[in-house]
PDB file of C-alpha atoms in Angstrom:
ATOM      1  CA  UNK A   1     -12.240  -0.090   3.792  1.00  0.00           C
ATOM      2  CA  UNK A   2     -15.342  -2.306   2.599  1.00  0.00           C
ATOM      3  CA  UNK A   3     -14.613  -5.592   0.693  1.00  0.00           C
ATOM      4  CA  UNK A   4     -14.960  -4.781  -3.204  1.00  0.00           C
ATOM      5  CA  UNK A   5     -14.864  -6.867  -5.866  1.00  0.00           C
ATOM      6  CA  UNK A   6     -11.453  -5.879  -6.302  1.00  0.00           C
ATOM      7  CA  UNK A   7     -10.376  -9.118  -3.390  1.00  0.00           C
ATOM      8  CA  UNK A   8      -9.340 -12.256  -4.560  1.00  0.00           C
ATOM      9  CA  UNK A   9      -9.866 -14.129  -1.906  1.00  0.00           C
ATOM     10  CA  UNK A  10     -12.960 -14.596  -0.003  1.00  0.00           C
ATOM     11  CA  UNK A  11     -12.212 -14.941   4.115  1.00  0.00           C
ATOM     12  CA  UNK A  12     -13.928 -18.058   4.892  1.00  0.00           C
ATOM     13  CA  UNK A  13     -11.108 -19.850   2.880  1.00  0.00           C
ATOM     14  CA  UNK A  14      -8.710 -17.562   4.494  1.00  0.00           C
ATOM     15  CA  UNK A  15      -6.583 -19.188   7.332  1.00  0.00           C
ATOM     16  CA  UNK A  16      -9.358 -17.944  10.962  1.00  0.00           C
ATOM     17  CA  UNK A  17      -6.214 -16.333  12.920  1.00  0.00           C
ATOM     18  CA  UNK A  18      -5.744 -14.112   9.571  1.00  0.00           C
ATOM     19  CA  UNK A  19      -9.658 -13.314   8.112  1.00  0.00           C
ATOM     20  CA  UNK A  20     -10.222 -11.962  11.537  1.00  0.00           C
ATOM     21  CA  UNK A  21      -6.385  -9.764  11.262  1.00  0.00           C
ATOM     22  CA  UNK A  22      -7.278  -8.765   7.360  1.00  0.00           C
ATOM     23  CA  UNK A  23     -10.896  -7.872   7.733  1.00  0.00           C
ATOM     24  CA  UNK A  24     -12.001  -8.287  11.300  1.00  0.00           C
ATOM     25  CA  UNK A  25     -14.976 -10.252  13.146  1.00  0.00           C
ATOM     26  CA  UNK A  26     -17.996  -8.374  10.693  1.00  0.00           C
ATOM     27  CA  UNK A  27     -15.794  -9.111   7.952  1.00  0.00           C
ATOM     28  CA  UNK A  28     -17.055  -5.767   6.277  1.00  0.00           C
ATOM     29  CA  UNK A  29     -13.639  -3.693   6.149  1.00  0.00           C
ATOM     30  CA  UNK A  30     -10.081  -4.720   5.069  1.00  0.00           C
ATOM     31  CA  UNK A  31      -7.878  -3.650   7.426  1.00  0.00           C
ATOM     32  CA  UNK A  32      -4.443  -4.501   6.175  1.00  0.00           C
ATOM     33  CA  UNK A  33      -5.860  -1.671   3.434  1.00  0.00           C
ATOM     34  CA  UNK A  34      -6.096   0.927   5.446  1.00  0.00           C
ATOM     35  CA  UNK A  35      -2.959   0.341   7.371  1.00  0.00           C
ATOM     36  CA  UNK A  36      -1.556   0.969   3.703  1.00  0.00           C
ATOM     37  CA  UNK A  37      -4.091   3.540   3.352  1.00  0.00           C
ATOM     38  CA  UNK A  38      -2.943   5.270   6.491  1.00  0.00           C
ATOM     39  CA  UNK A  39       0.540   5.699   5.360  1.00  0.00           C
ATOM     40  CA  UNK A  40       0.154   6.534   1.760  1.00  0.00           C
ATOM     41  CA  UNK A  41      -1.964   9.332   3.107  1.00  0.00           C
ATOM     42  CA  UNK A  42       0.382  10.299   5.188  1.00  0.00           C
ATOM     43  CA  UNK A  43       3.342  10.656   2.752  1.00  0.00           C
ATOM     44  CA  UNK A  44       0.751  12.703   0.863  1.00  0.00           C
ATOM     45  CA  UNK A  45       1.043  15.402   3.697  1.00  0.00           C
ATOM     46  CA  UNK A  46       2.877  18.793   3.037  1.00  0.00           C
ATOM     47  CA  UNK A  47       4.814  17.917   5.837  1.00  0.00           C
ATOM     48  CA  UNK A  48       4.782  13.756   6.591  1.00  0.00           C
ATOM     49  CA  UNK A  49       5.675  13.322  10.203  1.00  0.00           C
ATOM     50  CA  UNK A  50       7.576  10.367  10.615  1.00  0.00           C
ATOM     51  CA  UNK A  51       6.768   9.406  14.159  1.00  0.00           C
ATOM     52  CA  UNK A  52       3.082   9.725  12.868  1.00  0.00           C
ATOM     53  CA  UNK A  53       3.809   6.494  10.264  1.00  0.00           C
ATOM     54  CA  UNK A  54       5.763   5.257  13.261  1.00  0.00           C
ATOM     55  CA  UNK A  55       3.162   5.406  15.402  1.00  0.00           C
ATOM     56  CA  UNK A  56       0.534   3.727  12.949  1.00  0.00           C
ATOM     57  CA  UNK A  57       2.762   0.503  11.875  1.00  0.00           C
ATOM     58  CA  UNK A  58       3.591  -0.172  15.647  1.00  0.00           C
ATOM     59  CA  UNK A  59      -0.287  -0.291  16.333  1.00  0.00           C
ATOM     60  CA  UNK A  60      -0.952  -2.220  13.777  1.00  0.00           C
ATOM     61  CA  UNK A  61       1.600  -4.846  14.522  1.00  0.00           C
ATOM     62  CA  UNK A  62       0.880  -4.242  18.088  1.00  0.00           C
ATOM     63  CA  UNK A  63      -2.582  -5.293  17.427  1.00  0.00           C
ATOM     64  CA  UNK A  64      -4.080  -8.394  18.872  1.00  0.00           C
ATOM     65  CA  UNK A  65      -5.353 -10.307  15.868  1.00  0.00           C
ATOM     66  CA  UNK A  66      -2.158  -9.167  13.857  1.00  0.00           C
ATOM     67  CA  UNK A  67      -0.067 -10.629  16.827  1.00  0.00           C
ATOM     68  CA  UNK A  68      -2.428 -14.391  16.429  1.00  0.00           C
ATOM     69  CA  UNK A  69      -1.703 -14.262  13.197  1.00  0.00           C
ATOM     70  CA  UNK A  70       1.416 -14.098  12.939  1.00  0.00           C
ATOM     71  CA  UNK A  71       1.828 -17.016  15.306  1.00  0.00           C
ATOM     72  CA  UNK A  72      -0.528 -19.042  14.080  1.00  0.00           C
ATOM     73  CA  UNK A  73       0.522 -18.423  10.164  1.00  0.00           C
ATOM     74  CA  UNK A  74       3.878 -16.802   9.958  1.00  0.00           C
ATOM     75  CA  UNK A  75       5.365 -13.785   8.806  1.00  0.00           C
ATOM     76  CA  UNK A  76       4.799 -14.739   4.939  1.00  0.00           C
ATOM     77  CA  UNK A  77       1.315 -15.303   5.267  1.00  0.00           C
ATOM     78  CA  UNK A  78       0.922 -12.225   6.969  1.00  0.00           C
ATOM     79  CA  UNK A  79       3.191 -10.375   4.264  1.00  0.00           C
ATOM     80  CA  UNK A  80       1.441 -12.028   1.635  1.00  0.00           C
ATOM     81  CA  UNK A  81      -1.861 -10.797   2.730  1.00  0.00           C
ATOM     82  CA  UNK A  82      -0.824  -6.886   2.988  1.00  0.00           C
ATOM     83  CA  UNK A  83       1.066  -7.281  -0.794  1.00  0.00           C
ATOM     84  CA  UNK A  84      -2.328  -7.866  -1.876  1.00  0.00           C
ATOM     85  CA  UNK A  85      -4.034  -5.293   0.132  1.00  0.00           C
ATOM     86  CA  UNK A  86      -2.002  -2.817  -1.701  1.00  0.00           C
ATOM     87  CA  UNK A  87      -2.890  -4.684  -4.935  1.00  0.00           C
ATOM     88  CA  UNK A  88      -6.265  -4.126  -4.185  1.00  0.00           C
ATOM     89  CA  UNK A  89      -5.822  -0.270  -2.858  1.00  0.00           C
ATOM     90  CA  UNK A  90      -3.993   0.267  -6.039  1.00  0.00           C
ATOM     91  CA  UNK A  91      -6.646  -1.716  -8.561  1.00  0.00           C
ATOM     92  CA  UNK A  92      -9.933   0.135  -6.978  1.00  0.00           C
ATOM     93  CA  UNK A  93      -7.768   3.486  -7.608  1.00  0.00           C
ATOM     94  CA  UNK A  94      -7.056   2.569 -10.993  1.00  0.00           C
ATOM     95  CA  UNK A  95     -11.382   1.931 -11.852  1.00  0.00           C
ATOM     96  CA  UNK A  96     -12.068   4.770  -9.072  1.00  0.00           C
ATOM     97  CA  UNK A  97     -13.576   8.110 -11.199  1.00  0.00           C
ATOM     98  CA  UNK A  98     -12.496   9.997  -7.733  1.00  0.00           C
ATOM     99  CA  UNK A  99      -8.572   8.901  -7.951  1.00  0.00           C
ATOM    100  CA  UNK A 100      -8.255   9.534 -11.359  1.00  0.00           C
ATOM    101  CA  UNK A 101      -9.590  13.576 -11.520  1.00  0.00           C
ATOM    102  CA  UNK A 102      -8.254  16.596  -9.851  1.00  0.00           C
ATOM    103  CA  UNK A 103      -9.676  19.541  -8.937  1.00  0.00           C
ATOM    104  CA  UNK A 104     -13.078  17.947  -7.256  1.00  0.00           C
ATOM    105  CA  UNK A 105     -13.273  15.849 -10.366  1.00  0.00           C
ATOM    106  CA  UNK A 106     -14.450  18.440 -12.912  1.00  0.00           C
ATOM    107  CA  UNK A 107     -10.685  17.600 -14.607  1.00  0.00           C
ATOM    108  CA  UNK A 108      -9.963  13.574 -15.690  1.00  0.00           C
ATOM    109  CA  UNK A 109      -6.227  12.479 -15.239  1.00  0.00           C
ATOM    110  CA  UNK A 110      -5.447  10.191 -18.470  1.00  0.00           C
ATOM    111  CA  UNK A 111      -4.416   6.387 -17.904  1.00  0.00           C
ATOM    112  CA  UNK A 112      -1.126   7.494 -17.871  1.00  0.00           C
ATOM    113  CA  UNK A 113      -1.392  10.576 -15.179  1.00  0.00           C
ATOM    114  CA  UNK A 114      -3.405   8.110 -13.036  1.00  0.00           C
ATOM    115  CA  UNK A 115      -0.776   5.179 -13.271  1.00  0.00           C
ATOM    116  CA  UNK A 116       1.892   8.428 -12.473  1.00  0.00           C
ATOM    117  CA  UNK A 117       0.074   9.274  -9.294  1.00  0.00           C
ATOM    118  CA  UNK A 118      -0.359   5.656  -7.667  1.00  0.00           C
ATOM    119  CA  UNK A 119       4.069   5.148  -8.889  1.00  0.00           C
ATOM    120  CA  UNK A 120       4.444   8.733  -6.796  1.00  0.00           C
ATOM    121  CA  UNK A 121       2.306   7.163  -3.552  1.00  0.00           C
ATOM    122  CA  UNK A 122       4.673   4.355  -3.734  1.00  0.00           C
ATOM    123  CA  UNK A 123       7.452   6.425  -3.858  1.00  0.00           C
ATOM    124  CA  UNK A 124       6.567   9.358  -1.084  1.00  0.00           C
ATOM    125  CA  UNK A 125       5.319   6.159   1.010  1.00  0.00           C
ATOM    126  CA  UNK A 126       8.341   4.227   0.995  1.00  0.00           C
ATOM    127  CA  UNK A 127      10.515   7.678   1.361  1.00  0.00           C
ATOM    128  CA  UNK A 128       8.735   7.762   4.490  1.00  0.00           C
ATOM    129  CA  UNK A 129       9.011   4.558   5.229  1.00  0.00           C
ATOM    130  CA  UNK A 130      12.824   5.354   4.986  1.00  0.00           C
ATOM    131  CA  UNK A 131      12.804   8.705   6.887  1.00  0.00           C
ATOM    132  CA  UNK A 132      10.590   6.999   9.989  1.00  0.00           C
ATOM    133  CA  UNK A 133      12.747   4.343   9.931  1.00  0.00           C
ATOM    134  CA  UNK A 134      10.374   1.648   9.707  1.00  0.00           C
ATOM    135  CA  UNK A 135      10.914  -2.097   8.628  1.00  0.00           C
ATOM    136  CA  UNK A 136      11.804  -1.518   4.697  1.00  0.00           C
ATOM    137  CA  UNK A 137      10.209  -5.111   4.203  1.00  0.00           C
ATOM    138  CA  UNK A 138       7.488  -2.741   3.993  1.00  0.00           C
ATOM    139  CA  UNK A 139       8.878  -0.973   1.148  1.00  0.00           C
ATOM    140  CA  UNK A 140       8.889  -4.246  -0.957  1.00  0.00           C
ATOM    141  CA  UNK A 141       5.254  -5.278  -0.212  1.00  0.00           C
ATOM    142  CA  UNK A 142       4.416  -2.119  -1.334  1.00  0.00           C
ATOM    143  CA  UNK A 143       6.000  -2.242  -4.454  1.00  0.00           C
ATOM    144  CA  UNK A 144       4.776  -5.992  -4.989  1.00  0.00           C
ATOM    145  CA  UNK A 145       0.974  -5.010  -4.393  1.00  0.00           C
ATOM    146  CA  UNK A 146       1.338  -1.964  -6.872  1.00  0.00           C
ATOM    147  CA  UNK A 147       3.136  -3.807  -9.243  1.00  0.00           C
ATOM    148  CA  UNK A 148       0.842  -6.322  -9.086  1.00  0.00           C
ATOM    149  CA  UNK A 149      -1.815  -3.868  -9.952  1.00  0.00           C
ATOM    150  CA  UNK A 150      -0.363  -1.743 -12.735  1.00  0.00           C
ATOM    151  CA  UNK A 151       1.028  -4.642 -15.034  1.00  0.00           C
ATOM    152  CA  UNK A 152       2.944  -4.430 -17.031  1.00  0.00           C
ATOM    153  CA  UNK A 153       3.465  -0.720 -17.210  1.00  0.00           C
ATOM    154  CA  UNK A 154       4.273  -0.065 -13.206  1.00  0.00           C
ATOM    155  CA  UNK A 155       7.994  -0.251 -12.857  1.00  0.00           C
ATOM    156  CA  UNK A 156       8.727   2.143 -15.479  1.00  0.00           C
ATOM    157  CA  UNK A 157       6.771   4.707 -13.867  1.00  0.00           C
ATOM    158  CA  UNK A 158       7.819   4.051 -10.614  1.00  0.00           C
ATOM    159  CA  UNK A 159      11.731   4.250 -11.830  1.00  0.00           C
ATOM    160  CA  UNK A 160      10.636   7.460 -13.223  1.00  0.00           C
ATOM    161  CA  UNK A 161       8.921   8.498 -10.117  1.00  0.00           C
ATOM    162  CA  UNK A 162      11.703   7.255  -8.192  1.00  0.00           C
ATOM    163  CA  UNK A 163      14.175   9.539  -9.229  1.00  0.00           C
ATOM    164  CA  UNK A 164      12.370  12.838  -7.462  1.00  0.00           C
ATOM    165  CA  UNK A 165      13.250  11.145  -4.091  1.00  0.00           C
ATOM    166  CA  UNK A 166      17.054  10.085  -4.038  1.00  0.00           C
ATOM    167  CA  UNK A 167      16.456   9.173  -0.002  1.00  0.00           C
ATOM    168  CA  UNK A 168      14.078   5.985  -1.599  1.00  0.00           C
ATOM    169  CA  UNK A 169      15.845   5.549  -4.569  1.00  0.00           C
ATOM    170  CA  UNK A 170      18.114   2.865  -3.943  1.00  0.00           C
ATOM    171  CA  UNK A 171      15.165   0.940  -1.756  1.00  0.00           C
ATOM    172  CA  UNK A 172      12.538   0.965  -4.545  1.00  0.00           C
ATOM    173  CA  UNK A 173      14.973  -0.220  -7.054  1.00  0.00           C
ATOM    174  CA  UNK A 174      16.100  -3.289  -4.844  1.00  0.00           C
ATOM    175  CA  UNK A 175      12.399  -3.789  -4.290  1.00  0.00           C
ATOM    176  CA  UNK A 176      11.723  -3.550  -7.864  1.00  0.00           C
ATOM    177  CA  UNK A 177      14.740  -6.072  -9.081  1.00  0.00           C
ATOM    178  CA  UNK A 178      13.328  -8.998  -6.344  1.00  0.00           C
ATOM    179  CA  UNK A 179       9.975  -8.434  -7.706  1.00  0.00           C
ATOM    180  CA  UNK A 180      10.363  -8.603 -11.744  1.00  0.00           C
TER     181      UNK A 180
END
């Protein structure tokens, strides 16, 4: 995932141990982005394989750079930095013609369709989450990053969204009461 103008931050004020985990040595993709990209694709499947989203978060905390920074920053630093790389996943969808159309874009989703879609990521993502039985931190980052993006209309439609998987339910609306 390229840096847009979307990020906030610009790397070279970015703690070293954590530019190089976020967007590597080039500094031309943000990886913490598509590690949320990665599993919001995969709840998207017809079938979501859990050991798949397994799989991925392992790697990724597995990974070298993720590993320095989390010693050399923390946990929170490192949580802070993938809350806002699902800010940022969630903004570009939001001003991205390609998220917000169906059928090969020849039909336009309206603003309220489009903020529907990005609540029913969240939802399938963290029901996988859930169902892979992953660290349901994740789950709040998640939530934190979209509501971050969709202000001030994104927990309604994610309560809505919410209710057409019970299994997250209770998860997303913890996640949504430590957030608002």
């Amino acid at each position: 995932m390229a840096l847009t103008e979307y990020h906030l931050t610009d790397p070279a004020d970015m703690h070293p141990a954590l530019a190089l985990a976020r967007y590597g040595k080039a500094r031309k993709a943000d990886l913490f982005l598509g590690f949320w990209l990665a599993l919001i694709v995969e709840a998207q499947q017809m079938m979501p394989n859990p050991r798949t989203a397994r799989r991925h978060v392992e790697k990724f905390f597995a990974g070298r750079d993720v590993l320095t920074a989390l010693t050399e920053t923390g946990a929170e630093s490192v949580d802070a930095e993938l809350s806002d790389a699902a800010r940022v996943y969630f903004v570009s969808g939001l001003a991205d013609p390609g998220y917000g159309s169906t059928m090969m874009r020849m039909r336009r989703l309206t603003a309220a369709q489009v903020r529907e879609k990005a609540a029913l990521e969240v939802v399938r993502a963290a029901s996988l989450i859930v169902e892979a039985g992953l660290d349901q931190r994740l789950v709040g980052l998640l939530v934190s990053g979209y509501l971050a993006a969709l202000a001030p209309h994104g927990a309604h439609e994610l309560r809505e969204a919410a209710q057409r998987y019970p299994q997250a339910q209770t998860l997303l609306e913890s996640a949504l009461e430590e957030h608002l």
